[in-house]
mmCIF file with all atom_site columns, C-alpha atoms in Angstrom:
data_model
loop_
_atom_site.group_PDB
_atom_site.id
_atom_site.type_symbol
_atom_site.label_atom_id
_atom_site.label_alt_id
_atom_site.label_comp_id
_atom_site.label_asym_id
_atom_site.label_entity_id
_atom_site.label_seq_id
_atom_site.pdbx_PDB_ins_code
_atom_site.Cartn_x
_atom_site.Cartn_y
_atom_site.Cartn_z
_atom_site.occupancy
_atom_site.B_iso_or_equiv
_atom_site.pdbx_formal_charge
_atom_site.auth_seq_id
_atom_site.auth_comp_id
_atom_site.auth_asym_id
_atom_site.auth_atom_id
_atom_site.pdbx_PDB_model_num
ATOM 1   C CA . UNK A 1 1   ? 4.137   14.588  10.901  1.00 95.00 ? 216 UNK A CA 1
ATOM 2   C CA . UNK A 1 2   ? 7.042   12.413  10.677  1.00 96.00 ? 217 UNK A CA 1
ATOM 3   C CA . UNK A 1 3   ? 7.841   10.036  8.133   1.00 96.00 ? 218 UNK A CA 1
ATOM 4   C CA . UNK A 1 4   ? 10.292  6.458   8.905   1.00 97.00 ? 219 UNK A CA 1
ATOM 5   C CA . UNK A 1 5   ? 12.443  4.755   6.529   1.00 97.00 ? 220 UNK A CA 1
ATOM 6   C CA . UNK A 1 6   ? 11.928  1.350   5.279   1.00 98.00 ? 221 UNK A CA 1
ATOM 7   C CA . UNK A 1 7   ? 14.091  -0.936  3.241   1.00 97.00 ? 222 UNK A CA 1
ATOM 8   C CA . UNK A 1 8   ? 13.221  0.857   0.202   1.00 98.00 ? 223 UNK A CA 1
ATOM 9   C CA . UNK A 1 9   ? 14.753  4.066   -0.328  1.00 93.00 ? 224 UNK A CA 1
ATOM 10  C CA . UNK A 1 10  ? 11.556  6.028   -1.248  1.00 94.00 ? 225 UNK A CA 1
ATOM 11  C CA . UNK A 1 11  ? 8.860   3.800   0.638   1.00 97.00 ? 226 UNK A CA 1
ATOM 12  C CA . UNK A 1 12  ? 8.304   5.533   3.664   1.00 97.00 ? 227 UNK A CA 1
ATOM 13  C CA . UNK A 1 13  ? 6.096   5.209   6.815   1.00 98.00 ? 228 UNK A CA 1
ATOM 14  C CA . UNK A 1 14  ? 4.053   8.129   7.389   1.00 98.00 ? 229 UNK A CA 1
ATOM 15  C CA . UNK A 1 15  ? 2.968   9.190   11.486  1.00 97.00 ? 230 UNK A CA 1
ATOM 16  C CA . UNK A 1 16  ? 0.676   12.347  11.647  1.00 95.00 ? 231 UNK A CA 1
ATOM 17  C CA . UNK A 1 17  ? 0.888   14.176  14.504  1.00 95.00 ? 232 UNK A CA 1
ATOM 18  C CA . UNK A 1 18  ? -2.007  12.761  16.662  1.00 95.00 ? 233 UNK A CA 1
ATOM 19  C CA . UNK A 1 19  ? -3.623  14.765  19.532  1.00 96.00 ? 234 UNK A CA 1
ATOM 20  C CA . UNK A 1 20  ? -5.818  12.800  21.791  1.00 94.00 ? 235 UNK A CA 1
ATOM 21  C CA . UNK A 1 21  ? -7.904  13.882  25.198  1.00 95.00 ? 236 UNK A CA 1
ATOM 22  C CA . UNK A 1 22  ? -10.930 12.908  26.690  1.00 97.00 ? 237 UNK A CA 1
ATOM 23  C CA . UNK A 1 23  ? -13.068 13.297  24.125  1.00 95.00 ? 238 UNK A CA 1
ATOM 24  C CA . UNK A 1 24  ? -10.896 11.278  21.353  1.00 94.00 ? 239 UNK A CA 1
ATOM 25  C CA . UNK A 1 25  ? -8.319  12.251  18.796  1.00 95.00 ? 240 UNK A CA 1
ATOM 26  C CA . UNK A 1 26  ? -7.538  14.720  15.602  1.00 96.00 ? 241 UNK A CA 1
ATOM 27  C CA . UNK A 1 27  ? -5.139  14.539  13.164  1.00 94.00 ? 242 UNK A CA 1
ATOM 28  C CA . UNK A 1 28  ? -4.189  15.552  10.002  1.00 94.00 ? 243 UNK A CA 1
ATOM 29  C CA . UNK A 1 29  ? -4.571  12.442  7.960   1.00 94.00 ? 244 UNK A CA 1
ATOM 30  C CA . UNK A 1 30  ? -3.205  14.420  4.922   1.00 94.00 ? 245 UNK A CA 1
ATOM 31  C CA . UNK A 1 31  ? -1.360  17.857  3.870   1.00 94.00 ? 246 UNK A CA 1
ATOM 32  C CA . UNK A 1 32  ? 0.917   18.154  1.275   1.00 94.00 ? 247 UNK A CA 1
ATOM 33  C CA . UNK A 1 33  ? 2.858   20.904  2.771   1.00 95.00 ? 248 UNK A CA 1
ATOM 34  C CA . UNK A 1 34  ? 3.686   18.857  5.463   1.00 95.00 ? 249 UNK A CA 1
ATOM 35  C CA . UNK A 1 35  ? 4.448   16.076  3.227   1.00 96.00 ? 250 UNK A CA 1
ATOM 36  C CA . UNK A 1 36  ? 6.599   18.425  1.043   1.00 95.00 ? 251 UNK A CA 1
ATOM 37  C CA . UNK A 1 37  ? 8.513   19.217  3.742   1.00 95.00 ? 252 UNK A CA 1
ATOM 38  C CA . UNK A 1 38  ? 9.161   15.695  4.377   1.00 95.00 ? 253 UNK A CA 1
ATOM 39  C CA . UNK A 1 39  ? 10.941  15.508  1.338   1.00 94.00 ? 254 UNK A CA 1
ATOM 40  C CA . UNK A 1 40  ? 7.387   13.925  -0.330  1.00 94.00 ? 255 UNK A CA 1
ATOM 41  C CA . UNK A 1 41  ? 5.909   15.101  -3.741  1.00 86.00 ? 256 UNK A CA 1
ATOM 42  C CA . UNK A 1 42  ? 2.218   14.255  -3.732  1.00 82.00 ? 257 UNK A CA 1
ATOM 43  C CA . UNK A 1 43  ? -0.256  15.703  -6.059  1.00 91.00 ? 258 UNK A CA 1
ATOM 44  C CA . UNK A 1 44  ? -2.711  13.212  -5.216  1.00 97.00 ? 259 UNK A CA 1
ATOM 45  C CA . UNK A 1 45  ? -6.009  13.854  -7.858  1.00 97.00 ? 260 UNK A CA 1
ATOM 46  C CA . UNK A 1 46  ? -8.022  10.729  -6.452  1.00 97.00 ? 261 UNK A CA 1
ATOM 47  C CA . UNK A 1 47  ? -8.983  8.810   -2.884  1.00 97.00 ? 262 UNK A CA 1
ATOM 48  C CA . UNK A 1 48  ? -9.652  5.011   -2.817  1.00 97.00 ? 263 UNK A CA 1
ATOM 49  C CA . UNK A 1 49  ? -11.449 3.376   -0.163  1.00 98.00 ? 264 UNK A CA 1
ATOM 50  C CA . UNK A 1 50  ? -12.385 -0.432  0.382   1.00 98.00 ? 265 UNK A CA 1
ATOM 51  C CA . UNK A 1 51  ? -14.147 -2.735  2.884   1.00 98.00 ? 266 UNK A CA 1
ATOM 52  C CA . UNK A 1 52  ? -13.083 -6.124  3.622   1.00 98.00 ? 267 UNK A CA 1
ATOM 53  C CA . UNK A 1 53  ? -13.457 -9.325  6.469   1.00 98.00 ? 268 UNK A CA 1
ATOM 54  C CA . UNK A 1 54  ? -10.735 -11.060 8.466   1.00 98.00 ? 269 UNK A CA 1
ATOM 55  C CA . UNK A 1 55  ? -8.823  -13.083 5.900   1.00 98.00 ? 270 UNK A CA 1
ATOM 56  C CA . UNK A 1 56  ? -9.126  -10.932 2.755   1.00 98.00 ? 271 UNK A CA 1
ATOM 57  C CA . UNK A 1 57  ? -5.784  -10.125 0.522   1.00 98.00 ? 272 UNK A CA 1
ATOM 58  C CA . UNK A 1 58  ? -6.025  -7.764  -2.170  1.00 98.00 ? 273 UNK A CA 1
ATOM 59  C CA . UNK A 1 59  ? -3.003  -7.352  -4.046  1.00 96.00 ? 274 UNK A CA 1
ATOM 60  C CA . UNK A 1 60  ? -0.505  -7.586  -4.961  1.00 98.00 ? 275 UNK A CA 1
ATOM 61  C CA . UNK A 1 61  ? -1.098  -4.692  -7.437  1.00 98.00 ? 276 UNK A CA 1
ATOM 62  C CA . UNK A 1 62  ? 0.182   -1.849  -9.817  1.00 97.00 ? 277 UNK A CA 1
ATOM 63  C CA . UNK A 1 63  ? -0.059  0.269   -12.567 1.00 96.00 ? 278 UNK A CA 1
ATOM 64  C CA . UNK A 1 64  ? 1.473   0.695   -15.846 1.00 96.00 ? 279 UNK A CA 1
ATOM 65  C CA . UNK A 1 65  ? 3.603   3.923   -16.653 1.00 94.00 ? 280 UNK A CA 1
ATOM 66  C CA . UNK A 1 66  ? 2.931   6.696   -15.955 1.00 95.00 ? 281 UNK A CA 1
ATOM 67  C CA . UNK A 1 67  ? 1.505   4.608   -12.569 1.00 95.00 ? 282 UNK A CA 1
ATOM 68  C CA . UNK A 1 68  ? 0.346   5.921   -9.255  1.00 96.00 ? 283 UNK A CA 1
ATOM 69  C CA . UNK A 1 69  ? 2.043   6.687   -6.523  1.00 97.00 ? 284 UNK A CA 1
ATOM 70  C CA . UNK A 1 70  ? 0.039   5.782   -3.222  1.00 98.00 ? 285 UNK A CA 1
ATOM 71  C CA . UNK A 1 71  ? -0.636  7.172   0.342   1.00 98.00 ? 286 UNK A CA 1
ATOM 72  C CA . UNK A 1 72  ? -2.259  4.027   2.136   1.00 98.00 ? 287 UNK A CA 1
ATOM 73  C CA . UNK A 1 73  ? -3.878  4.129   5.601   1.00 98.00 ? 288 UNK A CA 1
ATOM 74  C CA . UNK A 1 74  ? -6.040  2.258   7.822   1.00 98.00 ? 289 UNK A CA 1
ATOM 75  C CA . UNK A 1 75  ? -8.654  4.171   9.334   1.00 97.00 ? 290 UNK A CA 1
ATOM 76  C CA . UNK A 1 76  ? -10.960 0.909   10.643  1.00 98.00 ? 291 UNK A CA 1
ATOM 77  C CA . UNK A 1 77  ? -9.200  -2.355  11.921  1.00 98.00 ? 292 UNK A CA 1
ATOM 78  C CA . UNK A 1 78  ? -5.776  -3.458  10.879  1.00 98.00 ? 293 UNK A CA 1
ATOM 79  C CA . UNK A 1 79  ? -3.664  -4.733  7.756   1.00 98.00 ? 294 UNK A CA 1
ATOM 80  C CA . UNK A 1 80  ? -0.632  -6.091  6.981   1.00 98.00 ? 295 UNK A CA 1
ATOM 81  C CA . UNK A 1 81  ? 0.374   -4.170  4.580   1.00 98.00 ? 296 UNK A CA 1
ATOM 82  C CA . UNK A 1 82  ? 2.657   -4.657  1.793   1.00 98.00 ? 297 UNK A CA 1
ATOM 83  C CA . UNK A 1 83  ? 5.047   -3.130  -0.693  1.00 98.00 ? 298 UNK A CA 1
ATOM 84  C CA . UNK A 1 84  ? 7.232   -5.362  -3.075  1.00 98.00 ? 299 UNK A CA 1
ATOM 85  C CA . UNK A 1 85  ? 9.843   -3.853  -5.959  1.00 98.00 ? 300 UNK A CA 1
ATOM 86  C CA . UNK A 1 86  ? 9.072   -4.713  -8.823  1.00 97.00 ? 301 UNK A CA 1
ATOM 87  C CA . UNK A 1 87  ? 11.706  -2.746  -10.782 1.00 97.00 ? 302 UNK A CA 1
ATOM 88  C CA . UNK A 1 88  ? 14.277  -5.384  -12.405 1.00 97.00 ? 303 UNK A CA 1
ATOM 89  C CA . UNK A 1 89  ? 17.062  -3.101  -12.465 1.00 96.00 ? 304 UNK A CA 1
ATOM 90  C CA . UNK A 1 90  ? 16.821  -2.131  -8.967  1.00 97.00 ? 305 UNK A CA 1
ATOM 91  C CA . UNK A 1 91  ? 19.265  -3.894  -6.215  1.00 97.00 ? 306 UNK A CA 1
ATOM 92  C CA . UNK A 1 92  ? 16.406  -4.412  -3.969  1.00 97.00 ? 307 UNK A CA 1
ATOM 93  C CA . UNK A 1 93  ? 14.104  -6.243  -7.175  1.00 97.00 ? 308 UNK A CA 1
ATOM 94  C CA . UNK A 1 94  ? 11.805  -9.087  -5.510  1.00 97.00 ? 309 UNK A CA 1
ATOM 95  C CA . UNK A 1 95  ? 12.210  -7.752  -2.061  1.00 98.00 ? 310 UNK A CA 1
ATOM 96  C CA . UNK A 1 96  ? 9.239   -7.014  0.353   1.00 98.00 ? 311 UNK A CA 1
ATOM 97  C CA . UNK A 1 97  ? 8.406   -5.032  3.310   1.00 97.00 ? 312 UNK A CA 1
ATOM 98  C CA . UNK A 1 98  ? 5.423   -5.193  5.307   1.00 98.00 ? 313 UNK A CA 1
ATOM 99  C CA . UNK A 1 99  ? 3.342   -3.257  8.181   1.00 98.00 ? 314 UNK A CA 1
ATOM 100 C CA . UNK A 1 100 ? 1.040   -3.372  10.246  1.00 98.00 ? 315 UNK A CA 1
ATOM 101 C CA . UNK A 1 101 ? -1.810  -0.114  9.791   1.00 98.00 ? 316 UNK A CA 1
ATOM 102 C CA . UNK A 1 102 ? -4.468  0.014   11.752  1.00 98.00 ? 317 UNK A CA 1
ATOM 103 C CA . UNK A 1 103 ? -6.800  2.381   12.897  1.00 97.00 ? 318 UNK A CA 1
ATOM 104 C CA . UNK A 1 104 ? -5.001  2.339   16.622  1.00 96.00 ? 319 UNK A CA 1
ATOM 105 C CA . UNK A 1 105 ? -1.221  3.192   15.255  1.00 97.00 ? 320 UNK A CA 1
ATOM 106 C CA . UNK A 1 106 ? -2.597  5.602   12.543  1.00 97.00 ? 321 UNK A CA 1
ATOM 107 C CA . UNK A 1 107 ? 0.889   5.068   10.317  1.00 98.00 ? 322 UNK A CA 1
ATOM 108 C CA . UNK A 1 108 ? 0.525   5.602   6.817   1.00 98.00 ? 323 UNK A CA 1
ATOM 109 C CA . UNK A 1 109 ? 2.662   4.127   4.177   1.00 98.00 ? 324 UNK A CA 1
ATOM 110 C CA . UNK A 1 110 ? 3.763   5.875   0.990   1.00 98.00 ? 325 UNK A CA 1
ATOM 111 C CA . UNK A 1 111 ? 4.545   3.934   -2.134  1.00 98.00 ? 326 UNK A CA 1
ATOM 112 C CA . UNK A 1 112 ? 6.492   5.619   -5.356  1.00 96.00 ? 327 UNK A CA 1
ATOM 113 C CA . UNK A 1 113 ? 5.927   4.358   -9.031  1.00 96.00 ? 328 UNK A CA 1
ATOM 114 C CA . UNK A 1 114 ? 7.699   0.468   -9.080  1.00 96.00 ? 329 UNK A CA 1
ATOM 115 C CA . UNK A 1 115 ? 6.199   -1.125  -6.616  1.00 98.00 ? 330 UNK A CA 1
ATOM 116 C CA . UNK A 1 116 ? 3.317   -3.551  -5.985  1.00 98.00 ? 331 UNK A CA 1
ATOM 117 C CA . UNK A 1 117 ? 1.231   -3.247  -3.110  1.00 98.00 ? 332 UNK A CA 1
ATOM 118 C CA . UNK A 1 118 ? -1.452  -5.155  -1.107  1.00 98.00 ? 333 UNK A CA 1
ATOM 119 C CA . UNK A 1 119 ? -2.687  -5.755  2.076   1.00 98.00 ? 334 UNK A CA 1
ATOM 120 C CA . UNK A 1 120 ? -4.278  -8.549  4.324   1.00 98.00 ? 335 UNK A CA 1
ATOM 121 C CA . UNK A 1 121 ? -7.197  -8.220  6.423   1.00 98.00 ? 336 UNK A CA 1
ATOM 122 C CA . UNK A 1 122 ? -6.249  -9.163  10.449  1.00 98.00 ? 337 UNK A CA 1
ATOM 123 C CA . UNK A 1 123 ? -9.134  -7.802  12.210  1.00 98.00 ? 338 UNK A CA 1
ATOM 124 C CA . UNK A 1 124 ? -12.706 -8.818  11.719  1.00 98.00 ? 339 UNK A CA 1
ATOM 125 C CA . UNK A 1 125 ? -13.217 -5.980  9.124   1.00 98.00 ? 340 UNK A CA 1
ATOM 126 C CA . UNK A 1 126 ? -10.991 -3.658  7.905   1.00 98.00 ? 341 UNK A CA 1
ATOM 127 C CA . UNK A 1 127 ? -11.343 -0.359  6.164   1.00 98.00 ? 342 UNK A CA 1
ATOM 128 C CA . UNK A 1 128 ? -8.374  1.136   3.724   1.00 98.00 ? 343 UNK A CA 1
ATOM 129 C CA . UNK A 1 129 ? -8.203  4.398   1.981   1.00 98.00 ? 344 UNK A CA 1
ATOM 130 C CA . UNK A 1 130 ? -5.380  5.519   -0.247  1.00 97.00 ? 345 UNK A CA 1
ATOM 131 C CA . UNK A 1 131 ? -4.754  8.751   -2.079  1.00 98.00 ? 346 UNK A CA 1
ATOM 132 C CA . UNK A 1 132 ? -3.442  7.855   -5.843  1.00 97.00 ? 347 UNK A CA 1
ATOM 133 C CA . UNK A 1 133 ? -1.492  10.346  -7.936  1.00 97.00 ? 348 UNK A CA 1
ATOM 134 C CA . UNK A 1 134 ? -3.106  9.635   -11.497 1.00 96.00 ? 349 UNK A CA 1
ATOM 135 C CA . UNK A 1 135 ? -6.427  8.444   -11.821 1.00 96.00 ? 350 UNK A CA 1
ATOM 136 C CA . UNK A 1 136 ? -7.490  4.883   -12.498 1.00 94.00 ? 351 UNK A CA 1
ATOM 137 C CA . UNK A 1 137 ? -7.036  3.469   -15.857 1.00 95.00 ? 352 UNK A CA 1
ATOM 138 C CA . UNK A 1 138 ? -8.381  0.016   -16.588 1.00 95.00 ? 353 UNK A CA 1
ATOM 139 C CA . UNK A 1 139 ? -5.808  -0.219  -19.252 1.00 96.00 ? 354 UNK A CA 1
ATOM 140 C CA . UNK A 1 140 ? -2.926  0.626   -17.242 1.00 96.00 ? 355 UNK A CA 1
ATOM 141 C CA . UNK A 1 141 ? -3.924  -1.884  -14.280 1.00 96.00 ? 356 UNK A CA 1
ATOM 142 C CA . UNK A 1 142 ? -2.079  -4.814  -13.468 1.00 97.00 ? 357 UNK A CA 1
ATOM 143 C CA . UNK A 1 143 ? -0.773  -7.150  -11.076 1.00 97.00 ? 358 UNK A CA 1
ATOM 144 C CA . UNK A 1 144 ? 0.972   -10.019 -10.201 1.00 97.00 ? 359 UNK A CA 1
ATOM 145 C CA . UNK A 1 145 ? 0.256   -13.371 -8.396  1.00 97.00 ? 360 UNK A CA 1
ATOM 146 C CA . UNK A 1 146 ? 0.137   -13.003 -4.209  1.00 97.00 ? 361 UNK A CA 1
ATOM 147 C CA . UNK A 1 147 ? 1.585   -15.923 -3.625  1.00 97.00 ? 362 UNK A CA 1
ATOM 148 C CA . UNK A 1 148 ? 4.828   -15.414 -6.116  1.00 97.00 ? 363 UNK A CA 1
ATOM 149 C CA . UNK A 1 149 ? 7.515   -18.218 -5.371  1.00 96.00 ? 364 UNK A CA 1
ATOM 150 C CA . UNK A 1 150 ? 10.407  -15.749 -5.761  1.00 96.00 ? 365 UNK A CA 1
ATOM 151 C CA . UNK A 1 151 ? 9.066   -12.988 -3.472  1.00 97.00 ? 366 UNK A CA 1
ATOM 152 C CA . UNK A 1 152 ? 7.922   -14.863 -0.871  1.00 97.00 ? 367 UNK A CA 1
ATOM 153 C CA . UNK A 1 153 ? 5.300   -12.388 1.336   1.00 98.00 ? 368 UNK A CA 1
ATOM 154 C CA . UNK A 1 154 ? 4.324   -13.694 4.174   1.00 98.00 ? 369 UNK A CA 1
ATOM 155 C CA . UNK A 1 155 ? 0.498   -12.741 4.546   1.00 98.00 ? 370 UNK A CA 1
ATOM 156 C CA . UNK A 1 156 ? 0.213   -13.180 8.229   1.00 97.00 ? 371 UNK A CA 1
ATOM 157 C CA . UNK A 1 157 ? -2.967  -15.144 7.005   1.00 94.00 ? 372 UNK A CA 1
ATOM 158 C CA . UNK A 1 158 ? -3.725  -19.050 7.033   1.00 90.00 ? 373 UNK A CA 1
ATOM 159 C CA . UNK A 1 159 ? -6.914  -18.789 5.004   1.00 90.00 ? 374 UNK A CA 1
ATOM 160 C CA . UNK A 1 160 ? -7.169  -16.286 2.706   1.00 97.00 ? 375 UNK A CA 1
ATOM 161 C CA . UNK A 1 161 ? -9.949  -14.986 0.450   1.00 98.00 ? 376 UNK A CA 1
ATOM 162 C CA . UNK A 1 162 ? -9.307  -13.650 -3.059  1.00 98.00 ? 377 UNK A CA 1
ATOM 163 C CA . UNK A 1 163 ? -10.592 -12.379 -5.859  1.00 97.00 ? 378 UNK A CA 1
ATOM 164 C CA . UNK A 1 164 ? -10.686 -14.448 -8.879  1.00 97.00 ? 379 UNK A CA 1
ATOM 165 C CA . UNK A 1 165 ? -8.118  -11.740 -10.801 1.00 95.00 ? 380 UNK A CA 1
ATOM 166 C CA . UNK A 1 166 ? -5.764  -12.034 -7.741  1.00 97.00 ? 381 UNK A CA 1
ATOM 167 C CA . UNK A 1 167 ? -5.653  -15.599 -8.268  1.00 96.00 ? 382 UNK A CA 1
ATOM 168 C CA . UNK A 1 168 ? -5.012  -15.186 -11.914 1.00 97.00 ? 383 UNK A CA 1
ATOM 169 C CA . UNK A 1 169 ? -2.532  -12.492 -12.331 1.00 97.00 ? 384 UNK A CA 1
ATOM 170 C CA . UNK A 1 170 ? 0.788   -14.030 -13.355 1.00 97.00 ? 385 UNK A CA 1
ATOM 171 C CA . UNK A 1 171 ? 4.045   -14.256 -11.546 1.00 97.00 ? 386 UNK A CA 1
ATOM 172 C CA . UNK A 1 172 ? 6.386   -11.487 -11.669 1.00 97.00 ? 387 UNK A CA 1
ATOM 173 C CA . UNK A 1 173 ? 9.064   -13.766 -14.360 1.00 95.00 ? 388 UNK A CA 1
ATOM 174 C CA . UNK A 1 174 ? 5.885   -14.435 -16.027 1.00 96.00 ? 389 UNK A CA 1
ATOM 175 C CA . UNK A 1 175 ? 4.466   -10.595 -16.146 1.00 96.00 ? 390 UNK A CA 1
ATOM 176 C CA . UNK A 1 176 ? 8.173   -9.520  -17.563 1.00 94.00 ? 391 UNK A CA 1
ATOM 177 C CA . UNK A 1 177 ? 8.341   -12.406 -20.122 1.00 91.00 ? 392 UNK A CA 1
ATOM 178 C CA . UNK A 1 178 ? 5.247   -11.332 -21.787 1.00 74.00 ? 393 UNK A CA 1
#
């Protein structure tokens, strides 16, 4: 397992070590000794999965303190997936990174506390499952509007399908005004 940097200090892309033959593949799609050893403090208590078509963006999303950190992957199809900073205080506030996960390139991406994350659909169907590190609270869960002016993500999508909430939630000045 090796793990890549990104523009965020503590986001991190996440490669298990893969072996393939004839017959298909294994890997480890999680251990948190590896992980530890990577420098990467998990204690994940629940797993997430969703189904969605060509087109679909769910996000951008996050928690409330103490929030969740996340271990995303794409184990059918492919996303663009996406982590902004939503921390005002930090120098890289507003900034994005996205990556493509898929179930051919089998990266991961891990996502500390202060972030917003979401993903869009580029294959016909795509399957994601994440590992969380506190469990869901309805109470705790927010996010903010996909299309923000000031952050700027570029989906990789010309027509994409939302949920009502998505196109509700507020924009980040908006979410820290309140």
């Amino acid at each position: 397992m090796k793990k890549t940097a990104t523009i965020f200090t503590d986001v991190w892309i996440i490669e298990p070590d893969i072996f393939k033959d004839e017959r298909g593949f294994f890997l480890e799609s999680y251990s948190e000794k590896k992980l530890a050893n990577l420098g990467i403090k998990s204690n994940f208590v629940q797993d997430n999965h969703s189904k969605s078509v060509k087109g679909t963006i769910r996000g951008l999303h996050f928690q409330l303190p103490p929030g969740q950190r996340k271990l995303v992957r794409c184990s059918s199809g492919e996303v663009w997936d996406v982590v902004a900073d939503i921390r005002p205080e930090s120098p890289t506030f507003r900034k994005w990174f996205g990556v493509i996960l898929s179930e051919e390139n089998f990266k991961q991406i891990y996502i500390p506390v202060g972030f917003a994350h979401g993903f869009a659909v580029l294959s016909d169907i795509a399957e994601v499952q994440y590992k969380v590190s506190n469990y869901y609270d309805p109470n705790l869960e927010r996010g903010i509007k996909w299309d923000d002016a000031k952050i700027k993500v570029d989906w990789k999508t010309n027509s994409p399908i939302l949920s009502q909430r998505d196109l509700n939630n507020p924009s980040l000045n908006e979410f820290y005004s309140t």
